[in-house]
mmCIF file of C-alpha atoms in Angstrom:
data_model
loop_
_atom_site.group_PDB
_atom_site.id
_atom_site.type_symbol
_atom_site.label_atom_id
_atom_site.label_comp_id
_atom_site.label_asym_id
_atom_site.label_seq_id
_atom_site.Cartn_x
_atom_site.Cartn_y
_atom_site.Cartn_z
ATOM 1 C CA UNK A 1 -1.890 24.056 74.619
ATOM 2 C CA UNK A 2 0.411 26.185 76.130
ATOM 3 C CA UNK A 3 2.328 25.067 79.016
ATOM 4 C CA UNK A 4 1.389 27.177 82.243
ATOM 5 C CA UNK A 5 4.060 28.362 83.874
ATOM 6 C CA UNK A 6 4.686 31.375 86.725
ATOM 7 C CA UNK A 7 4.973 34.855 85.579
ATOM 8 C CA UNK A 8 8.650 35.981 85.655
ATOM 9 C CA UNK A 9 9.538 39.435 86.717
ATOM 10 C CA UNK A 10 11.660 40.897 84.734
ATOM 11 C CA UNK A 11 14.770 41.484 86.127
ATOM 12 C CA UNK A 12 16.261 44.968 87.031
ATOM 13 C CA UNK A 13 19.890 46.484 87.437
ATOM 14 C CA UNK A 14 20.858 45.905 90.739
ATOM 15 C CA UNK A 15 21.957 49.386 90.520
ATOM 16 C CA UNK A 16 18.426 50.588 89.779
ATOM 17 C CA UNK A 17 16.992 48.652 92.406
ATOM 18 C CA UNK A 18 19.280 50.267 95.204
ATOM 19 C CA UNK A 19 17.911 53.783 93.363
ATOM 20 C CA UNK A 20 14.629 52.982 92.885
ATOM 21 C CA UNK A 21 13.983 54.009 96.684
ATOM 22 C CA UNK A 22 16.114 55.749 98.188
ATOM 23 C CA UNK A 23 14.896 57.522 101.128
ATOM 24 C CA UNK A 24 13.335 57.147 104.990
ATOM 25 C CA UNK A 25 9.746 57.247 105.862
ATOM 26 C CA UNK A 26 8.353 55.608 102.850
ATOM 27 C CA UNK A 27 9.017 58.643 100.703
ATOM 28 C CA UNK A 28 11.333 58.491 97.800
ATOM 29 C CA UNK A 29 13.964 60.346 96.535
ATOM 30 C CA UNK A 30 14.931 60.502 92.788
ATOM 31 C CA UNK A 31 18.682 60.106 92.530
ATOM 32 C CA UNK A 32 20.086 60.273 89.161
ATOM 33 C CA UNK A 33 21.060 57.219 87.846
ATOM 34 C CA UNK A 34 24.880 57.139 86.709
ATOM 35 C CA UNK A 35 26.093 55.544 83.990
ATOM 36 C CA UNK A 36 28.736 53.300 84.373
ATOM 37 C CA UNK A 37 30.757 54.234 81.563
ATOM 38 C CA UNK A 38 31.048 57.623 83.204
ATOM 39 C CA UNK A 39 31.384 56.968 86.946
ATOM 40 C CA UNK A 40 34.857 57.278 87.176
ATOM 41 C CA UNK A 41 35.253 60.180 84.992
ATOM 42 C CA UNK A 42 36.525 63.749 86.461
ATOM 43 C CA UNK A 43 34.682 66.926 85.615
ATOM 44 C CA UNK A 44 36.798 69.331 84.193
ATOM 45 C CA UNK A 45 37.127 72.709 85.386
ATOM 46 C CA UNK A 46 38.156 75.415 83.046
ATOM 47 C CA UNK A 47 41.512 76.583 83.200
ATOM 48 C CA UNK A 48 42.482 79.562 85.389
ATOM 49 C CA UNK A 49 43.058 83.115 83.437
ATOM 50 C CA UNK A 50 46.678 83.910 84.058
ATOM 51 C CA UNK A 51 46.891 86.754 86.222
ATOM 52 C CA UNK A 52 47.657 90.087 84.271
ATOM 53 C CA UNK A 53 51.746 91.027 84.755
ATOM 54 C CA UNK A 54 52.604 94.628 84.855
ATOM 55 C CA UNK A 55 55.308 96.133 83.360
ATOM 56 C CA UNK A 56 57.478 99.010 85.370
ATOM 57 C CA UNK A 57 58.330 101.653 82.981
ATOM 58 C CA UNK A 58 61.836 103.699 83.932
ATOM 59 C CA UNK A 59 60.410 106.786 85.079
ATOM 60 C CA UNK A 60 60.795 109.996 82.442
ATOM 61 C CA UNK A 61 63.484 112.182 82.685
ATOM 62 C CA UNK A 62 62.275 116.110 82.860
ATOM 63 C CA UNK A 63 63.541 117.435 80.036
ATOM 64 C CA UNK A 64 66.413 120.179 80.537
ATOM 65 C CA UNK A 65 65.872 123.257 80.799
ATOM 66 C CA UNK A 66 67.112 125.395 77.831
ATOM 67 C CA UNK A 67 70.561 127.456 78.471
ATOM 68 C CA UNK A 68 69.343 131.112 79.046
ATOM 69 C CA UNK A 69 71.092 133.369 76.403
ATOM 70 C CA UNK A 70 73.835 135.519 77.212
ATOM 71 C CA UNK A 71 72.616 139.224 77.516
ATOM 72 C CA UNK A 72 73.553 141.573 74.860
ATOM 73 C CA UNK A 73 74.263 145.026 75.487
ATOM 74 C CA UNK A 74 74.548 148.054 73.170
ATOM 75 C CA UNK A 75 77.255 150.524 74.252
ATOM 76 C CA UNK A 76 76.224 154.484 74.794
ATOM 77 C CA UNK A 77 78.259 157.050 74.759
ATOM 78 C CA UNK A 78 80.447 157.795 78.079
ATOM 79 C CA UNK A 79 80.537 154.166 78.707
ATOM 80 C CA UNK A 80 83.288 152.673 80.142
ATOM 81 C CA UNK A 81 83.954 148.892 80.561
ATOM 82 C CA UNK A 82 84.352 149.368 84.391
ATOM 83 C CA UNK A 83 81.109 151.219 84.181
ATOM 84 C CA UNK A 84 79.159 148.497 82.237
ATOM 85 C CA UNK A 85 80.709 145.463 84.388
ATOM 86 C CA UNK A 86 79.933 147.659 87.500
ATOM 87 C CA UNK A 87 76.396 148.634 86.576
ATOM 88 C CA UNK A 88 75.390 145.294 85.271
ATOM 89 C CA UNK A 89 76.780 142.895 88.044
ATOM 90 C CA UNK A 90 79.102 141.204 85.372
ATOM 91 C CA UNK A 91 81.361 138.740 87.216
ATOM 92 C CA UNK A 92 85.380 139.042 87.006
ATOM 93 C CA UNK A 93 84.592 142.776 86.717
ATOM 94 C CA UNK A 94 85.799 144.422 83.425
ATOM 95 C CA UNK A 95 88.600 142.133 82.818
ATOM 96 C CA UNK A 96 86.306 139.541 82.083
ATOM 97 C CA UNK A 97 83.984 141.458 79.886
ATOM 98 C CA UNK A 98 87.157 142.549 78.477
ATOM 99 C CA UNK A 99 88.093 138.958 77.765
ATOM 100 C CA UNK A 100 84.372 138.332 76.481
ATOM 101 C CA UNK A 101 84.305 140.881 74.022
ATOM 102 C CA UNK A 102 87.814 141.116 72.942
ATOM 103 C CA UNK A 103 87.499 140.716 69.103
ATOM 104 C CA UNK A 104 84.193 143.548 68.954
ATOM 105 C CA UNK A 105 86.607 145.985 71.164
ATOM 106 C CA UNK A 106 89.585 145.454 69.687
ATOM 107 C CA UNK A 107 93.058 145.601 71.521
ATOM 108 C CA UNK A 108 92.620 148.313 73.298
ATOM 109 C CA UNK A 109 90.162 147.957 76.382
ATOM 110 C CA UNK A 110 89.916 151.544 77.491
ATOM 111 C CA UNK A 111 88.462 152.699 73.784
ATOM 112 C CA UNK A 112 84.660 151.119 73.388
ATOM 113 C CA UNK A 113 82.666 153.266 70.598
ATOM 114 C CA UNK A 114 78.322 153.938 70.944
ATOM 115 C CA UNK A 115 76.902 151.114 69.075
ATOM 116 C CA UNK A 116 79.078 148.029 70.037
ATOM 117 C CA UNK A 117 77.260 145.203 71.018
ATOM 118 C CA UNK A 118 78.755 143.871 74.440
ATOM 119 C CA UNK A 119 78.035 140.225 75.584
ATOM 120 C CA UNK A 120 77.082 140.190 79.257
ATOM 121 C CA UNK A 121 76.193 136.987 79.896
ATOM 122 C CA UNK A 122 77.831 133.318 79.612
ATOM 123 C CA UNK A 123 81.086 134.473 77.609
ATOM 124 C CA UNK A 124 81.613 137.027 80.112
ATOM 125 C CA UNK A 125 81.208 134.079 83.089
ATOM 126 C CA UNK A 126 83.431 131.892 81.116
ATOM 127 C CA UNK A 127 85.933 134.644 80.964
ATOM 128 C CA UNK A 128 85.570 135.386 84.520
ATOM 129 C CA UNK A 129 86.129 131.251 85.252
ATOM 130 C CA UNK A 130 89.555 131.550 83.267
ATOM 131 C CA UNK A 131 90.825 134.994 85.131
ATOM 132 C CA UNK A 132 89.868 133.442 88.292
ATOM 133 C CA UNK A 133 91.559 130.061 87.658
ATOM 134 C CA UNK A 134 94.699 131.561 85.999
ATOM 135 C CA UNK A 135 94.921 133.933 89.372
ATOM 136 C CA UNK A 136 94.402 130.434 91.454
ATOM 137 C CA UNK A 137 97.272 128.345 89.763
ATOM 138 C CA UNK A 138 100.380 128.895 91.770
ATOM 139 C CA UNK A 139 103.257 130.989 89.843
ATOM 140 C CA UNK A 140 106.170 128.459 88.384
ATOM 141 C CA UNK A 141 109.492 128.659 90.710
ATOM 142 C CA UNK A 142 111.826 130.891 88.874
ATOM 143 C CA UNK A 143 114.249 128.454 87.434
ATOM 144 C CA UNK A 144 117.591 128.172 89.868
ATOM 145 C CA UNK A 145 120.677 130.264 88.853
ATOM 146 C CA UNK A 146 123.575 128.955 88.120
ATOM 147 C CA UNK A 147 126.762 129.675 90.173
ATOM 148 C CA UNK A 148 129.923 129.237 89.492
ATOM 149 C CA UNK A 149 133.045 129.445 92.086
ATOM 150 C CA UNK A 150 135.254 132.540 91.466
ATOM 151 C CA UNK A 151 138.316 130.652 90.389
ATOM 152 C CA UNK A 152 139.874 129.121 87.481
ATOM 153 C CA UNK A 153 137.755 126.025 87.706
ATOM 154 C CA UNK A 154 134.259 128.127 88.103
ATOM 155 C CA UNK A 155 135.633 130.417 85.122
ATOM 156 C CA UNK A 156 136.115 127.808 83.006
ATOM 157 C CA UNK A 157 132.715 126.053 83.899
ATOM 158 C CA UNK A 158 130.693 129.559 83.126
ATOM 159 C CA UNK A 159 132.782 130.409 80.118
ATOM 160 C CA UNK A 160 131.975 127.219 78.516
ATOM 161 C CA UNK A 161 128.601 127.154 79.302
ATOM 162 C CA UNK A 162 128.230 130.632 77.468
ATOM 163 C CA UNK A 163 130.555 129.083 74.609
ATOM 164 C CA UNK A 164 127.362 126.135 74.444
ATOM 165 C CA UNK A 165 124.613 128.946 74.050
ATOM 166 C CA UNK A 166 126.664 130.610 70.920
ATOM 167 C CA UNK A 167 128.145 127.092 69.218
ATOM 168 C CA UNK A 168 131.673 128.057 70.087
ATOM 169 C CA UNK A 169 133.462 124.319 70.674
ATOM 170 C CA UNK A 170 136.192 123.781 73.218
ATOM 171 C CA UNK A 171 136.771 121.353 75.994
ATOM 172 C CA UNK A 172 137.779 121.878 79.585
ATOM 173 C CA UNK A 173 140.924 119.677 78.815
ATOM 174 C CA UNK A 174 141.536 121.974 76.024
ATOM 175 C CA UNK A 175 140.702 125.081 78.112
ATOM 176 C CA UNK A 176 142.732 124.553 81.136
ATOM 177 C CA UNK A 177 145.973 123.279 79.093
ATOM 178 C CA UNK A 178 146.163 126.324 77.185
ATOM 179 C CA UNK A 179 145.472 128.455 80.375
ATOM 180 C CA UNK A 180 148.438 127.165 81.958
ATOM 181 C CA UNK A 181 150.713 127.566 79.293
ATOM 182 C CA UNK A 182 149.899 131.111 78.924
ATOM 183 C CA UNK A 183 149.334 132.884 81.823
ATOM 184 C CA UNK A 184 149.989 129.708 84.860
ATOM 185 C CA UNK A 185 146.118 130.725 85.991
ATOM 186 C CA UNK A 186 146.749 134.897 86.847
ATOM 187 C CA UNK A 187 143.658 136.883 85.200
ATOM 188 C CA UNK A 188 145.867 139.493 85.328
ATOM 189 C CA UNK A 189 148.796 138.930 83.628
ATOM 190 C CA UNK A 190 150.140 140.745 80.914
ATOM 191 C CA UNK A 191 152.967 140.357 78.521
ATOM 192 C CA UNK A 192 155.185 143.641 78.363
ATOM 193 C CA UNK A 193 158.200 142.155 76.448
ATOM 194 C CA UNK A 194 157.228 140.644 72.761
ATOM 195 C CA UNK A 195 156.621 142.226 69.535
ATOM 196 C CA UNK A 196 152.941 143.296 70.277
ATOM 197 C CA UNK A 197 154.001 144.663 73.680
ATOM 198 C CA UNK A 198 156.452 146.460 71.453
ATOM 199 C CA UNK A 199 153.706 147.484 68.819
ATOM 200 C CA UNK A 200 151.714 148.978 72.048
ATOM 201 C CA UNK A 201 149.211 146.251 72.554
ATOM 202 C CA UNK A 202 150.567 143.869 74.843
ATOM 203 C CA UNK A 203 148.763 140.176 75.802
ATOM 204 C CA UNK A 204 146.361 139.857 78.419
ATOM 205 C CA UNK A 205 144.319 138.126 80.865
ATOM 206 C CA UNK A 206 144.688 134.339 81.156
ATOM 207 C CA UNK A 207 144.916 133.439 77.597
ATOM 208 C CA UNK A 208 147.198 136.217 76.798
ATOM 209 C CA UNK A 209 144.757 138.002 74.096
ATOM 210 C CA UNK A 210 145.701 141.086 73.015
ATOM 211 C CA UNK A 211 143.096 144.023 72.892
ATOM 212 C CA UNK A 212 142.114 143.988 69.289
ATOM 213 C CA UNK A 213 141.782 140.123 68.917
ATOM 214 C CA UNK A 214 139.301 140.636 72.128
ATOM 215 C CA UNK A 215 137.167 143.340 70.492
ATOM 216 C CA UNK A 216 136.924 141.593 67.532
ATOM 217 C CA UNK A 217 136.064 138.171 69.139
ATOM 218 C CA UNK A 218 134.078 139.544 71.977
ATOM 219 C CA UNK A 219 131.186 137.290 73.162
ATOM 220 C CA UNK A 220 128.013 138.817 73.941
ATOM 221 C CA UNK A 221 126.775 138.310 77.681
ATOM 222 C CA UNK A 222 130.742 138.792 79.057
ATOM 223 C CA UNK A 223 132.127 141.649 80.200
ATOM 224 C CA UNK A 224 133.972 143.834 77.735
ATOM 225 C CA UNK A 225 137.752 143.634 79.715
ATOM 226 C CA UNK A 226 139.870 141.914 78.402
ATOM 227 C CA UNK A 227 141.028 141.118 81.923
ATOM 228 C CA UNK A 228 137.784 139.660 83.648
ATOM 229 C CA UNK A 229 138.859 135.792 83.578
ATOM 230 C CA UNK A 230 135.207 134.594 81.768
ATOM 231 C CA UNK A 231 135.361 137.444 79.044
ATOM 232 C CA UNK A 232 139.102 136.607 78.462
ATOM 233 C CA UNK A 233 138.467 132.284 77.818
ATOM 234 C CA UNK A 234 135.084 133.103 76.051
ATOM 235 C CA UNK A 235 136.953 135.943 73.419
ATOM 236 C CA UNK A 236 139.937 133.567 72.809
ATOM 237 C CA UNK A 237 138.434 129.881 72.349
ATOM 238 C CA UNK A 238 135.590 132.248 70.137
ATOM 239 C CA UNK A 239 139.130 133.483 68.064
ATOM 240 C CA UNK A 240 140.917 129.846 68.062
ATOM 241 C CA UNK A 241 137.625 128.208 66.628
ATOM 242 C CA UNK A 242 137.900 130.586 63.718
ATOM 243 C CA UNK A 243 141.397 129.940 63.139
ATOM 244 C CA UNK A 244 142.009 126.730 63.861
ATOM 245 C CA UNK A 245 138.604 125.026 64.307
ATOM 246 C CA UNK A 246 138.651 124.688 68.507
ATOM 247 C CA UNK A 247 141.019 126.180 71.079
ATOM 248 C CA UNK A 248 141.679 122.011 71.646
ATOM 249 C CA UNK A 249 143.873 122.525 68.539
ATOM 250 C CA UNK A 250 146.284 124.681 70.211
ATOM 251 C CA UNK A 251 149.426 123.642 71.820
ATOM 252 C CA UNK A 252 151.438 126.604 71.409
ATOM 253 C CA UNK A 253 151.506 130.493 70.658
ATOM 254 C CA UNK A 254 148.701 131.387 68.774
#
């Protein structure tokens, strides 16, 4: 037979005997039963959306406005450029319409014929701009004149600075020697005792050049006398470079 024994309860989870009542007062409260495999585990939360970024745009530039075009206008008869300029408020006055219109009118501003077509608008301003900046713009300094010091040295100095501007050669050396020799420095000396003073055209001045050798060698710009002291050097170093290549090749009569 059998063997009696006592009944054995069967034996619960201690977990599910702390859950099986829960509560106060005799009245129970279902708590859900956890699993152990997924006590520990953390409940994910979905992910944030990342906030939207904005983007600042560089603001658009209004566009530009279109240059207005110049006025045209058609010339009637007794017209006058002072009239037109006058009547249509063109800045710089007629000059500048002048200026504007200078290839339709031609070179002459005070004849204009019925039918031309005038521009009154931006070429005339720009030509008004130019007249009025031209009149602005301070005049150049007239360059300095040269002096020179009324003697032999100053005579010298000038006559060879005209000999430079027409390619006549010569030295101051060469000059001044030859000066001496002739006529000691006196503009006005004169020779009154050789064979051309005997033929009726006697040496002069300080290089002792008679008159015909000084008409024909003349240097524009001097004086025509053959006894002003510049005219005199100028004419003879102008007659020695022809004969003998440069009044600083003559050490004696010549």
């Amino acid at each position: 037979m059998p063997a009696s024994g006592k009944h054995r309860r069967p034996k619960q989870h201690k977990i599910a005997r702390k859950l099986a009542f829960a509560g106060t007062g005799g009245a129970a409260l279902a708590l859900p039963l956890i699993s152990a495999t997924t006590a520990g585990a953390a409940v994910a939360q979905p992910a944030a959306a990342p906030a939207a970024s904005t983007l600042a745009l560089p603001a658009a530039k209004p566009a530009a406005e279109p240059a207005a075009a110049p006025m045209v206008y058609s010339v009637v008869g007794g017209d006058t450029l002072t009239k037109i300029a006058a009547e249509h408020s063109v800045s710089g006055g007629w000059k500048a319409l002048y200026e504007a219109n200078r290839t339709v009118i031609g070179s002459d501003p005070s004849v204009i014929r019925p039918g031309l077509k005038l521009t009154l608008g931006g070429a005339a301003k720009a030509a008004a701009a130019r007249a009025t900046a031209l009149a602005a713009k301070p005049a150049a300094a007239p360059a300095a004149v040269k002096t020179y010091a009324n003697n032999l040295d100053g005579w010298i100095r000038q006559s060879l600075d005209i000999m430079a501007k027409h390619g006549i050669p010569g030295t101051y050396n060469g000059i001044h020697r030859n000066v001496m020799r002739e006529s000691s420095g006196n503009p006005l000396a004169i020779n009154n005792w050789d064979s051309n003073a005997a033929a009726g055209i006697p040496s002069k001045g300080l290089l002792q050049v008679i008159d015909p050798t000084f008409r024909a060698y003349h240097v524009p710009g001097t004086a025509m006398d053959s006894y002003d002291p510049v005219a005199n050097i100028t004419a003879a170093c102008n007659y020695a470079a022809a004969r003998y290549g440069s009044i600083d090749n003559v050490n004696g009569a010549y």
